[in-house]
PDB file of C-alpha atoms in Angstrom:
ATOM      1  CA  UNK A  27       0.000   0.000   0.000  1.00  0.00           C
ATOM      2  CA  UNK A  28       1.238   3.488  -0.911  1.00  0.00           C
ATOM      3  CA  UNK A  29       1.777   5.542   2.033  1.00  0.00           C
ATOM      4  CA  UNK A  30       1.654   9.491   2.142  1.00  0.00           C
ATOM      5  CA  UNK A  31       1.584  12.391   4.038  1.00  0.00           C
ATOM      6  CA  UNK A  32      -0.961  14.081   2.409  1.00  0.00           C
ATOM      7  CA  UNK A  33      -4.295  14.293   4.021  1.00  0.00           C
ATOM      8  CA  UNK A  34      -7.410  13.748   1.409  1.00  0.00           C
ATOM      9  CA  UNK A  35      -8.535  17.210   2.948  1.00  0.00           C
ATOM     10  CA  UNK A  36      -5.804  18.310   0.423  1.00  0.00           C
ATOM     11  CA  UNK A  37      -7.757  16.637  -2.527  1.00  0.00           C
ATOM     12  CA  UNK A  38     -11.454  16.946  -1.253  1.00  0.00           C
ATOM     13  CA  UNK A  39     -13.920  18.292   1.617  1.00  0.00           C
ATOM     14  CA  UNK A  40     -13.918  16.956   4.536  1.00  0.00           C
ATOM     15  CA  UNK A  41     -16.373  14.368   4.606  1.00  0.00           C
ATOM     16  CA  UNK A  42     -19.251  14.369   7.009  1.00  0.00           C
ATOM     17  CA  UNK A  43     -18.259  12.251   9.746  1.00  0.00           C
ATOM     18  CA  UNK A  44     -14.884  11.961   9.241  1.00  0.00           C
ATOM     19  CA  UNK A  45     -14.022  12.246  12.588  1.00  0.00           C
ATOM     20  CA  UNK A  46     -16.202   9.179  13.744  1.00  0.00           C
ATOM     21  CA  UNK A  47     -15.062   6.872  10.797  1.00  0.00           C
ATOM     22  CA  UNK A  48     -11.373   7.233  11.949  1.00  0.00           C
ATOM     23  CA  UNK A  49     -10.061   4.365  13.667  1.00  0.00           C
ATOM     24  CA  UNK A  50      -7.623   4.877  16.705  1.00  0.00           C
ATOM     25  CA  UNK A  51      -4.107   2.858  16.553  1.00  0.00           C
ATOM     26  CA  UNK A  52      -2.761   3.709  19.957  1.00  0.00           C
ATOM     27  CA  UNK A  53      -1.865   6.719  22.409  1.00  0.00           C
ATOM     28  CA  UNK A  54       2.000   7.851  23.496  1.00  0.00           C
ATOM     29  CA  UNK A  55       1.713   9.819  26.581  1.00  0.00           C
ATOM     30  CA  UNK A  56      -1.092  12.520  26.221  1.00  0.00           C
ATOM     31  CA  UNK A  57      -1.046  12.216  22.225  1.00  0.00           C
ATOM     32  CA  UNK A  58      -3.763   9.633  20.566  1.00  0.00           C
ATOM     33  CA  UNK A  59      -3.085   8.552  17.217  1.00  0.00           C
ATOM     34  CA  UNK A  60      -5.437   7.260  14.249  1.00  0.00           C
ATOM     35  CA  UNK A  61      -5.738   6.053  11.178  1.00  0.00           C
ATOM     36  CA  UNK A  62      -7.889   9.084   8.947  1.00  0.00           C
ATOM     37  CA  UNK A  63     -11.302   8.145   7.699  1.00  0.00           C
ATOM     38  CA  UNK A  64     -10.860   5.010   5.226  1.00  0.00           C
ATOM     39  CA  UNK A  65     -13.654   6.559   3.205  1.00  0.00           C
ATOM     40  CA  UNK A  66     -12.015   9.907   2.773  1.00  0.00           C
ATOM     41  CA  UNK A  67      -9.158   8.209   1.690  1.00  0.00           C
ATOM     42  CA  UNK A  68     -10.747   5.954  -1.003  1.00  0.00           C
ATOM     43  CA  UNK A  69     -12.196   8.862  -2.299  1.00  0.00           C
ATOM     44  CA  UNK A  70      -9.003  10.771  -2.666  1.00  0.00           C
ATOM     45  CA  UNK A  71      -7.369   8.170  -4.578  1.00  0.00           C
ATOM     46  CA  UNK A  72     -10.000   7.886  -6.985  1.00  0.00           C
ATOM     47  CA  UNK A  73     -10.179  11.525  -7.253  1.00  0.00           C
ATOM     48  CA  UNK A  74      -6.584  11.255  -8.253  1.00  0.00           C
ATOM     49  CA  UNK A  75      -7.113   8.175 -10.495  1.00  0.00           C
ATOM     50  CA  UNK A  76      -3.927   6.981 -10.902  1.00  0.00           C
ATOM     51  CA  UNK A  77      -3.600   2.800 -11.379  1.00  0.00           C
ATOM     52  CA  UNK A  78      -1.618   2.951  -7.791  1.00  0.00           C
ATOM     53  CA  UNK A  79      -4.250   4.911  -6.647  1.00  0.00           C
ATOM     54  CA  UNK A  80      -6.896   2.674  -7.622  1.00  0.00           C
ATOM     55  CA  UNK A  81      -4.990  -0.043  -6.794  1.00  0.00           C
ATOM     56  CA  UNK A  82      -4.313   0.769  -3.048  1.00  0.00           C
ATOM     57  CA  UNK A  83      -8.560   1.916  -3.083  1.00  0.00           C
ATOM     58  CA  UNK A  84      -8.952  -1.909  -4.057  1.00  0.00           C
ATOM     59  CA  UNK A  85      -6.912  -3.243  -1.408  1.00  0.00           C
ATOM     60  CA  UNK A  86      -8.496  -1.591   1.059  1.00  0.00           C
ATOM     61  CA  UNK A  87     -12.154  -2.518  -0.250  1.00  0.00           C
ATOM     62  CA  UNK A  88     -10.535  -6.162   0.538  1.00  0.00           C
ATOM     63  CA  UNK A  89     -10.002  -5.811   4.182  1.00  0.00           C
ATOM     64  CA  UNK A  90     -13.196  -4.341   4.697  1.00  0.00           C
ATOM     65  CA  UNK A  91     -11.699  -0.561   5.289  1.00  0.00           C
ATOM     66  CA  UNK A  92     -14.430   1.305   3.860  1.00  0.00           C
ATOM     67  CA  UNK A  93     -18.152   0.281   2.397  1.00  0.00           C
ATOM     68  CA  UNK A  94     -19.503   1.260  -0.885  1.00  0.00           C
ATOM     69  CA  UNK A  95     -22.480   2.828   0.017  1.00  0.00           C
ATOM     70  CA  UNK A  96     -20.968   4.877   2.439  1.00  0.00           C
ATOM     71  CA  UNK A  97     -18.301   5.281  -0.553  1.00  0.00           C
ATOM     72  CA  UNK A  98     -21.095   6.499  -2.770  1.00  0.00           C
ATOM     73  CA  UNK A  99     -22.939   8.956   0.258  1.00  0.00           C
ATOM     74  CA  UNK A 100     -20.101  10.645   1.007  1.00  0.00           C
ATOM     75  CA  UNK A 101     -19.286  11.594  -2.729  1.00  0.00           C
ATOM     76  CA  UNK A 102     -23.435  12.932  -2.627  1.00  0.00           C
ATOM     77  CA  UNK A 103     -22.357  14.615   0.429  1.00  0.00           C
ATOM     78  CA  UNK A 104     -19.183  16.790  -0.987  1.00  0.00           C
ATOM     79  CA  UNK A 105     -20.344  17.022  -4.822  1.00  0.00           C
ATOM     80  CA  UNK A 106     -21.717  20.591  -4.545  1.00  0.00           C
ATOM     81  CA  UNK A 107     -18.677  21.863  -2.351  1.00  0.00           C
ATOM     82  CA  UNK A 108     -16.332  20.475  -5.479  1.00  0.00           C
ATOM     83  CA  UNK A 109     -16.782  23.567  -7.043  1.00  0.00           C
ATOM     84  CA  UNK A 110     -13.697  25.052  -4.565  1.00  0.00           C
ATOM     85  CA  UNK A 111     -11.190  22.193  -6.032  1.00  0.00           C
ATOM     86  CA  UNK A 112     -11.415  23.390  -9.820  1.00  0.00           C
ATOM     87  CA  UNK A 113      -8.432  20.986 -10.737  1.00  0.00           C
ATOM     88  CA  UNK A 114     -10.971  18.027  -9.988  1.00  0.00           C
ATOM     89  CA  UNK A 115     -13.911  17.481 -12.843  1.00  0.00           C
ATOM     90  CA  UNK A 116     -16.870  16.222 -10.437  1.00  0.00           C
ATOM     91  CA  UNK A 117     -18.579  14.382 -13.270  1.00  0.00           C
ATOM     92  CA  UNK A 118     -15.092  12.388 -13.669  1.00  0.00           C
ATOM     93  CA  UNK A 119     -15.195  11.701  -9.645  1.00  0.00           C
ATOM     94  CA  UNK A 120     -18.146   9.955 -10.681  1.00  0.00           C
ATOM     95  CA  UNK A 121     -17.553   8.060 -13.303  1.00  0.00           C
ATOM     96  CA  UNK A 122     -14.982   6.876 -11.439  1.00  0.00           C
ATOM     97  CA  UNK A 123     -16.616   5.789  -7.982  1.00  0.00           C
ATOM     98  CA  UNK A 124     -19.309   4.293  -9.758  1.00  0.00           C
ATOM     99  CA  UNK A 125     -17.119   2.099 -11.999  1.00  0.00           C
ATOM    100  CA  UNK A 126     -15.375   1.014  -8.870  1.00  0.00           C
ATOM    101  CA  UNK A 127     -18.198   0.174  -7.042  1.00  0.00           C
ATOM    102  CA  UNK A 128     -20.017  -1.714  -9.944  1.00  0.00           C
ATOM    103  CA  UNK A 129     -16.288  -3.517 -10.651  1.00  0.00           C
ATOM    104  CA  UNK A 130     -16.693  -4.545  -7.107  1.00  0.00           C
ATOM    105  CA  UNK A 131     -19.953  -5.918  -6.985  1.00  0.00           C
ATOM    106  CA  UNK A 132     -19.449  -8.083 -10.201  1.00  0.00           C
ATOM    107  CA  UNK A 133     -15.950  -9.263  -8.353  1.00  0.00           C
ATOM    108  CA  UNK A 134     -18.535  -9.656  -5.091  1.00  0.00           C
ATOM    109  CA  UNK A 135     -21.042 -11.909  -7.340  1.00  0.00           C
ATOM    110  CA  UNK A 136     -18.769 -14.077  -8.823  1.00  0.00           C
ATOM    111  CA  UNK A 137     -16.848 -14.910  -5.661  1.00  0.00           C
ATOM    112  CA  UNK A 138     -20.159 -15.558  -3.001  1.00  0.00           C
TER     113      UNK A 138
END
């Protein structure tokens, strides 16, 4: 998995409820650490669109990191604030989530 120090606030909106779909690791002292919202990150990655990108996105579909609904109402959520990120085409967003989450469910049906 590709790691980076880039938060998908850098990419996208914040998604609603990011702060509740990000899962602690651990605390040091007074400092708790966790792992930002698997969502927000699968949406970032597609946003980007690159084949490491989508790569990593279906890697964490695998181990159950994110679901595709929730995939699919957080992109509802942010479309009309994508007007701020004018580097990102919102129709290509999309395309893009719903290819992944219709290449998933085929993957999903043929595997029971």
């Amino acid at each position: 998995m590709n790691i980076e120090l880039a938060s998908p606030q850098d990419f996208l909106p914040p998604l609603p409820g990011w702060r509740d779909r990000s899962v602690f690791i651990g605390r040091q002292g007074e400092i708790s650490f966790y792992h930002y919202d698997f969502t927000a990150q699968a949406l970032s990655k597609l946003s980007r669109g690159y084949n490491r990108d989508i790569d990593d996105v279906q890697a964490m579909y695998k181990q159950k990191l994110f679901d595709l609904e929730k995939l699919r109402e957080c992109f509802e959520a942010i479309e009309p604030e994508l007007i701020r990120f004018p580097a990102l085409n919102p129709d290509v967003l999309k395309n893009r989530i719903e290819e992944f989450i219709q290449r998933c469910d085929s993957t999903s049906e043929e595997n029971p």
